[in-house]
Short mmCIF file of C-alpha atoms in Angstrom, two decimals:
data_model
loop_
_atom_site.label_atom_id
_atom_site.label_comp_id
_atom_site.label_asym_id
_atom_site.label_seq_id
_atom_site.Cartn_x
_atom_site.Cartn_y
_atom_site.Cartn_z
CA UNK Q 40 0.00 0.00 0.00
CA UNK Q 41 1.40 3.24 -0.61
CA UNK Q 42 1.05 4.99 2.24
CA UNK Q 43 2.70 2.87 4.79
CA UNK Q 44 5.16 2.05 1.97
CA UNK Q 45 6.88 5.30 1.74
CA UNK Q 46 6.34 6.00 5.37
CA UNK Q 47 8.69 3.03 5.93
CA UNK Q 48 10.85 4.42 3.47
CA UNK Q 49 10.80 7.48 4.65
CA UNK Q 50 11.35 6.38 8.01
CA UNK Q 51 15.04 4.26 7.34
CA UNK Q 52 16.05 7.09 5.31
CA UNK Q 53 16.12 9.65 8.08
CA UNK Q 54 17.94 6.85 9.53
CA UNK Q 55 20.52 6.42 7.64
CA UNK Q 56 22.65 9.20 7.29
CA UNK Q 57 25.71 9.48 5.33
CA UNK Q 58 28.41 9.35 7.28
CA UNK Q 59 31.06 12.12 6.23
CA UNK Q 60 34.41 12.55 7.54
CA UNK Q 61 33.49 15.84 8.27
CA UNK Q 62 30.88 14.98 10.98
CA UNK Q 63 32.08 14.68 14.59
CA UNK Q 64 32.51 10.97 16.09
CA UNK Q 65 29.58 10.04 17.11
CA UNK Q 66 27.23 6.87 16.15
CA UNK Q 67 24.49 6.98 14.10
CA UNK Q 68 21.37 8.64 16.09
CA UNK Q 69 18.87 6.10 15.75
CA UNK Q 70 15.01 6.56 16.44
CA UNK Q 71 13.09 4.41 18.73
CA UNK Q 72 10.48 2.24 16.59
CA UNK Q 73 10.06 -0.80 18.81
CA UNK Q 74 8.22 -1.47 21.72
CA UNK Q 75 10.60 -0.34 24.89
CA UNK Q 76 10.89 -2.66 27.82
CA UNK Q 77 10.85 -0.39 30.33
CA UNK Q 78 7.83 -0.72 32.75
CA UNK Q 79 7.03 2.95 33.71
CA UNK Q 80 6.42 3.87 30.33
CA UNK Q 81 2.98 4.68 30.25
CA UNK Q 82 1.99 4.32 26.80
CA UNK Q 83 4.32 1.58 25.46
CA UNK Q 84 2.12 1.77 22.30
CA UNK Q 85 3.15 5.55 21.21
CA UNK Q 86 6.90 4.57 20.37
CA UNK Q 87 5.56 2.01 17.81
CA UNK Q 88 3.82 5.30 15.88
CA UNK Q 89 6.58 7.48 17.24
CA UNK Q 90 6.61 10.45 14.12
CA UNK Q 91 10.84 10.83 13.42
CA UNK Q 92 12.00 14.46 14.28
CA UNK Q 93 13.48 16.22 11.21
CA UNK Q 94 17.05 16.77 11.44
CA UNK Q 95 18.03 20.37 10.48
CA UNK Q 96 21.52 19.35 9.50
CA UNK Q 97 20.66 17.30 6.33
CA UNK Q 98 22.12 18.27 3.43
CA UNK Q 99 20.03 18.47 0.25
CA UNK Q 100 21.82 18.21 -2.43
CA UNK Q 101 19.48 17.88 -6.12
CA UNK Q 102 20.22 13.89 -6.98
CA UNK Q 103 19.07 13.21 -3.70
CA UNK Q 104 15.91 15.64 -4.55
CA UNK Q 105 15.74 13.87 -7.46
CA UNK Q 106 15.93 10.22 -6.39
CA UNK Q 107 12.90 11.06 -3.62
CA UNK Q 108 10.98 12.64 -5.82
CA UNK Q 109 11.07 9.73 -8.93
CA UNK Q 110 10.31 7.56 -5.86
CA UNK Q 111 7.31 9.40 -4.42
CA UNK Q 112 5.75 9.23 -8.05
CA UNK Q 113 7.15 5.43 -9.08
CA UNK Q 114 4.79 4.85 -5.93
CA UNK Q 115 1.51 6.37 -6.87
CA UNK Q 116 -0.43 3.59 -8.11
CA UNK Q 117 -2.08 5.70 -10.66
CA UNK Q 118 1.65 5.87 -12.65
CA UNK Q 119 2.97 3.97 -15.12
CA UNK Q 120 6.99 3.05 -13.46
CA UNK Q 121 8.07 2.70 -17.24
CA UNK Q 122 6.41 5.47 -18.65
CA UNK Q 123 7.52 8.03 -16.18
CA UNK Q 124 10.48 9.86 -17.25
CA UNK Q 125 11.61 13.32 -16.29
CA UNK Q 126 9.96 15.66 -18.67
CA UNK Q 127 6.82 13.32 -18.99
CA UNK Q 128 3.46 15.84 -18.60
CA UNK Q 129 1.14 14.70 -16.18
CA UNK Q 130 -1.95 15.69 -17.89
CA UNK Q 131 -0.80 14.36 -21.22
CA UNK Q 132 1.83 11.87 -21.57
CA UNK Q 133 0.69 9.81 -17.97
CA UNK Q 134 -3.17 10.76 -17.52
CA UNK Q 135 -3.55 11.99 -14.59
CA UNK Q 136 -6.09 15.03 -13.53
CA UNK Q 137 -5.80 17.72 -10.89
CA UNK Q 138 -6.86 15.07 -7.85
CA UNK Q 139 -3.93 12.96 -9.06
CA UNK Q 140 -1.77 15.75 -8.70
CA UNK Q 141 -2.98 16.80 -5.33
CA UNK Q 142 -2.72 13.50 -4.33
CA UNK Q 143 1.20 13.63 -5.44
CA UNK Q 144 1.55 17.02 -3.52
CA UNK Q 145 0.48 15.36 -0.67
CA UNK Q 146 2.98 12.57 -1.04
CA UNK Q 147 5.15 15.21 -1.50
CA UNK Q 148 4.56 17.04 1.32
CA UNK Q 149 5.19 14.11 3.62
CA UNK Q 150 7.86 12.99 2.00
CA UNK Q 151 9.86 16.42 2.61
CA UNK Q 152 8.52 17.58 5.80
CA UNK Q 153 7.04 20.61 4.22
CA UNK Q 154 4.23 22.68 3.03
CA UNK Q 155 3.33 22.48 -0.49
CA UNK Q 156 0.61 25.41 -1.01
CA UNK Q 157 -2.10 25.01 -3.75
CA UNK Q 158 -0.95 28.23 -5.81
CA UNK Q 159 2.12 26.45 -6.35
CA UNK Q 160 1.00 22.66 -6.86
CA UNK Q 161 -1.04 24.15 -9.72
CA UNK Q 162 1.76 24.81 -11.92
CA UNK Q 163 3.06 21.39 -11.92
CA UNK Q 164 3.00 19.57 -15.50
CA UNK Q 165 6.38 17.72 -15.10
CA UNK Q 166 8.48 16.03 -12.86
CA UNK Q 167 11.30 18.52 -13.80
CA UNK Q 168 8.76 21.11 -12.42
CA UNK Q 169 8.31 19.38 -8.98
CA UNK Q 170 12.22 19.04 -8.72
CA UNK Q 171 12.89 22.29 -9.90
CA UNK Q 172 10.59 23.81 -7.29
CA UNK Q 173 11.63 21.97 -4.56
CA UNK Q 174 15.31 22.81 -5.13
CA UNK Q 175 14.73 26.30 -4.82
CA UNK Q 176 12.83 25.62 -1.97
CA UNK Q 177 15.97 23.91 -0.63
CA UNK Q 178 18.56 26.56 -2.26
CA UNK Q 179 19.73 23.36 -4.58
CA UNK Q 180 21.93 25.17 -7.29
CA UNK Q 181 24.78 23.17 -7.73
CA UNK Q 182 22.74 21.57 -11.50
CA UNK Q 183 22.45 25.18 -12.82
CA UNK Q 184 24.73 26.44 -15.35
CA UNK Q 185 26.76 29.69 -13.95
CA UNK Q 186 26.10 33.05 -15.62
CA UNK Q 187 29.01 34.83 -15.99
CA UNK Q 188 28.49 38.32 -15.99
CA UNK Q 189 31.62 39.04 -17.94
CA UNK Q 190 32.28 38.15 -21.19
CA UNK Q 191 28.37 37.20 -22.62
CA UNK Q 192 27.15 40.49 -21.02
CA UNK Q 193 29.76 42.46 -22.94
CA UNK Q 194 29.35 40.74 -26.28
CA UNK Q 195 25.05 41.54 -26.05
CA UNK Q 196 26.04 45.54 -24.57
CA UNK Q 197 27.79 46.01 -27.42
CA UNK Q 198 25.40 44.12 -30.04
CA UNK Q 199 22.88 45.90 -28.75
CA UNK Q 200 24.59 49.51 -28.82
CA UNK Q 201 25.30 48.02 -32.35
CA UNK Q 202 21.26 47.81 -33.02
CA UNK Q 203 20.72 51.02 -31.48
CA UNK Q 204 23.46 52.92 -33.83
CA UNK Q 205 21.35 51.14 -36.79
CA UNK Q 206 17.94 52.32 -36.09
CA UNK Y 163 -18.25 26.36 -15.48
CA UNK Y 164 -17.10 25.94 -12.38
CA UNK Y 165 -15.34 29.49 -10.98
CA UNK Y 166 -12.10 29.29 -9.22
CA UNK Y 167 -13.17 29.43 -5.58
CA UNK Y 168 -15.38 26.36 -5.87
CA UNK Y 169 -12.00 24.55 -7.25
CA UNK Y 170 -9.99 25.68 -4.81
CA UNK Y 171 -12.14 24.73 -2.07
CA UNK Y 172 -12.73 21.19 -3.60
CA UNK Y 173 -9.26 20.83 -4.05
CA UNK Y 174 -8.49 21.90 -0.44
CA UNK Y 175 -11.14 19.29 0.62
CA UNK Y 176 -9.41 16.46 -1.22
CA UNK Y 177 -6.23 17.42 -0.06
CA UNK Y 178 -7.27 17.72 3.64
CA UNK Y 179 -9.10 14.07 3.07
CA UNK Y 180 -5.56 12.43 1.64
CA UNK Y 181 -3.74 13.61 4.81
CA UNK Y 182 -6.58 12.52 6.81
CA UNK Y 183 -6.17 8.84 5.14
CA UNK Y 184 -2.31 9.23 5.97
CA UNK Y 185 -2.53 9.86 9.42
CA UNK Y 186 -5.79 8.50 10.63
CA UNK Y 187 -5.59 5.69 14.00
CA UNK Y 188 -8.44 3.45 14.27
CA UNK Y 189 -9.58 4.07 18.01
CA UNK Y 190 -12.25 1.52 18.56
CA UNK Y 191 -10.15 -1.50 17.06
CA UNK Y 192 -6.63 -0.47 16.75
CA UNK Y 193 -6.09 -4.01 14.19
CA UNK Y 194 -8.07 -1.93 11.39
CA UNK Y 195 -6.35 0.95 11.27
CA UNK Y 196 -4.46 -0.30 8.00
CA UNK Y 197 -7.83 -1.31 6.46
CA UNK Y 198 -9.90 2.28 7.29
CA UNK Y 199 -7.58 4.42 5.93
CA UNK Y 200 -7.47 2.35 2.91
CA UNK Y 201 -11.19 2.46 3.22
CA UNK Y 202 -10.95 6.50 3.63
CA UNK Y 203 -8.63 6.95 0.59
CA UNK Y 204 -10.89 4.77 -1.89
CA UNK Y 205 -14.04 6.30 -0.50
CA UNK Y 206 -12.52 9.83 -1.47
CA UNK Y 207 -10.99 8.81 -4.87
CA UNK Y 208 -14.12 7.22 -6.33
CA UNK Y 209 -17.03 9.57 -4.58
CA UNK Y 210 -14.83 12.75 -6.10
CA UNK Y 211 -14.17 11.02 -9.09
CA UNK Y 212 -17.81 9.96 -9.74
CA UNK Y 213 -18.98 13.79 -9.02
CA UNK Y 214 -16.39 15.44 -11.10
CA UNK Y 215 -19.46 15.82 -13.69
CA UNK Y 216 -21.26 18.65 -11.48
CA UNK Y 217 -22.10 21.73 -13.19
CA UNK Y 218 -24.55 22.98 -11.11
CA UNK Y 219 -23.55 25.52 -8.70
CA UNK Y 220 -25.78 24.44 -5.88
CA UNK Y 221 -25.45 20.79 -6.26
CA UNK Y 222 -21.90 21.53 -5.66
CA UNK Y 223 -22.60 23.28 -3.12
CA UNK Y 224 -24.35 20.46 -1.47
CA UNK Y 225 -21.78 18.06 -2.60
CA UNK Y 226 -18.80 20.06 -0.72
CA UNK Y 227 -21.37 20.19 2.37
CA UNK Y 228 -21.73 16.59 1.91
CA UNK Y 229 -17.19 16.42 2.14
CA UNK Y 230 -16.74 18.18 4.59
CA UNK Y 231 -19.98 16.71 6.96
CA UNK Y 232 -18.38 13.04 6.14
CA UNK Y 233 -14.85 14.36 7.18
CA UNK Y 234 -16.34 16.64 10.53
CA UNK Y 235 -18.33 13.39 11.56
CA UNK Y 236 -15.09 10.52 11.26
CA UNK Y 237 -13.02 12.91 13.35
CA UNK Y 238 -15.35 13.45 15.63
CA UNK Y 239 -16.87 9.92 16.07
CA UNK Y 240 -13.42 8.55 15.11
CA UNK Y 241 -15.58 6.55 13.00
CA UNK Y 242 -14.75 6.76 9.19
CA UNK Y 243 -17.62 4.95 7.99
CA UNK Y 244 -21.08 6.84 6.93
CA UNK Y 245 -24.47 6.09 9.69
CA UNK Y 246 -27.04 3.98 7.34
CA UNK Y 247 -30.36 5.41 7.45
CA UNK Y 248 -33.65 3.53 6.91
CA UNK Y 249 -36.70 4.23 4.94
CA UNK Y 250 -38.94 7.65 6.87
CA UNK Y 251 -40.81 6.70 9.62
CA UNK Y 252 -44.17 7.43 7.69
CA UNK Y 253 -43.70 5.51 4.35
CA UNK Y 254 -44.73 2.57 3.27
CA UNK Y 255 -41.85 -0.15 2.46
CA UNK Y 256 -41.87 -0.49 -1.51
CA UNK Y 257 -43.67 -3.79 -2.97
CA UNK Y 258 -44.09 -4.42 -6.79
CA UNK Y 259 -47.79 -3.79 -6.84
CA UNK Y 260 -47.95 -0.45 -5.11
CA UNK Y 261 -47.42 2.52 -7.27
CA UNK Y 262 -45.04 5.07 -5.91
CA UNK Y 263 -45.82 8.31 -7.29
CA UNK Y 264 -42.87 10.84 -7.76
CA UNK Y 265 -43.43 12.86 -4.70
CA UNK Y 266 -43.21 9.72 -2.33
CA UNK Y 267 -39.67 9.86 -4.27
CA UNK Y 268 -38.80 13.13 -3.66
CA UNK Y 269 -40.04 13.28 -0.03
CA UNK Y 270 -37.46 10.30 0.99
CA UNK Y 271 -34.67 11.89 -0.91
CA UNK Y 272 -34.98 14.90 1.26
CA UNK Y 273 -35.56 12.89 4.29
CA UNK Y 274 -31.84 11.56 3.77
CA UNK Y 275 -29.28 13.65 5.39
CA UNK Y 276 -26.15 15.37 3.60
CA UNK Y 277 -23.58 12.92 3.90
CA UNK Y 278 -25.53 10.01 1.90
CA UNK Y 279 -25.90 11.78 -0.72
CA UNK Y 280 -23.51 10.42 -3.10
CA UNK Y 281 -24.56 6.85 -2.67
CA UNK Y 282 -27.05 5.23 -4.96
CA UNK Y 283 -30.37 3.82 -3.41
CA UNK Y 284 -31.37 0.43 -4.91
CA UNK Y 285 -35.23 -0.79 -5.22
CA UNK Y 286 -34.95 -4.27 -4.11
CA UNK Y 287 -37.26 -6.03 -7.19
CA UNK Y 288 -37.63 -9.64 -8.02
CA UNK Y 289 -38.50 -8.34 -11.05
CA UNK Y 290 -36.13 -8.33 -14.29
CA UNK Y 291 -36.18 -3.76 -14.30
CA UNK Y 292 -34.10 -2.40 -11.39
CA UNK Y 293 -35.11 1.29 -10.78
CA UNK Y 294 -31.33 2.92 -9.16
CA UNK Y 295 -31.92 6.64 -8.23
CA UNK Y 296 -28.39 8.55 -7.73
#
């Protein structure tokens, strides 16, 4: 089912965090999912449906973006795995209508720990769109192309001085 | 056609029902919590699905009344599954030689409450035509 599904998944991958050299020595922080042992507890049945704190150090970086959302969507029962590709419409190429894509937005918005508001889940018609949105969310840049402000803004000044002398 | 509010709110509806099927707990048997929100999900998929037709502004007016009673009443009884109502007190039961005339119709359709009103009613008729008002 796919809402226990990703939960699960969603779950180990808060989990497991990469461990970079760069991180002090500690072990990895795991959440409590089982049933503790310890008598005083009052209500041993909360840590089974304990909700996982979101860690404020995680680094997004946009393959990871990427990989979770293609995931989220590979999910949703209403979408074809082999169809789906990154520039695939939802209203044309898969099928799917504006409850499909709230439904996704929801997925979404568990799947990030985040709000997704309905202004912006409107404009959605690809996957690129989702990703793209959710990196700047993030401040994911690293897959953009730099715009140097040097050489290409000189050539257009002077073609367009150029244009001006013409007319 | 249907303006942008009305979208909106319908959206926000089916949104707020999705979330509701993510995060609902099953309070009077905790084994079935897996199987109502399941139940919650399909109910809202197929029920907004099978009304995406409506043009008319006050049937969809009723028909977001009739979302957001269903929603209000499984939070509240923590119960996600619609009360069953019965024929009105005053009405005969239908039997194939009594003719029911089209008020007697339109009397127990407003005797049923808001948040049946997607669901079909069924004559029960040994005979080979099955009347199914929506």
């Amino acid at each position: 089912m796919l809402s226990s599904t990703f939960r699960l998944l969603t779950r180990t991958s808060s989990f497991i965090r990469p461990v970079i050299g760069s991180l002090p020595r500690r072990s990895l922080f795991l959440k409590p999912t089982l049933v503790s042992f310890n008598e005083k507890h009052r209500q041993p049945s909360m840590i089974i449906n304990h909700i996982p704190v979101r860690q404020s150090h995680v680094h997004y970086t946009y393959p990871m973006i990427e990989s979770r959302v293609m995931l989220v969507l590979r999910l949703f029962d209403k979408i074809d795995g082999n169809a789906l590709q990154l520039d695939s419409k939802f209203a044309q190429d898969l099928g799917l209508d504006s409850l499909d894509i709230v439904e996704i937005t929801a997925a979404l918005e568990d799947e990030f720990w985040t709000e997704i508001p309905d202004v912006d889940s409107d404009h959605f018609v690809t996957p690129r769109h989702i990703i793209q949105y959710l990196c700047d969310k993030y401040d994911v840049y690293e897959h953009v192309e730099p715009v140097s402000a040097g050489k290409e803004y000189m050539e257009e000044a002077k073609a367009a001085a150029e244009r001006a002398h013409h007319h | 056609m249907t303006n942008n509010l009305t979208r909106s709110r319908v959206l926000q509806l089916y949104k707020r029902l999705i979330k509701l099927s993510h995060t609902w707990q099953a309070v009077d048997h905790p084994a079935k919590t897996a199987e109502e929100r399941l139940y919650i999900r399909n109910e809202t998929r197929s029920l907004f699905r099978k009304n995406k037709h409506v043009e008319n502004a006050n049937e969809l007016e009723e028909h977001i009344r009739e979302g957001e009673a269903r929603v209000e009443l499984a939070c509240h009884y923590k119960n996600p599954y619609p009360r069953l109502v019965n024929l009105p007190t005053y009405s005969l039961p239908p039997s194939h030689n009594r003719i029911r005339y089209k008020s007697e119709y339109e009397v127990e359709d407003m005797s049923r409450p808001i948040y049946l009103k997607s669901y079909e009613i069924k004559e029960e008729t040994s005979d080979n035509e099955e009347p199914s008002k929506t």
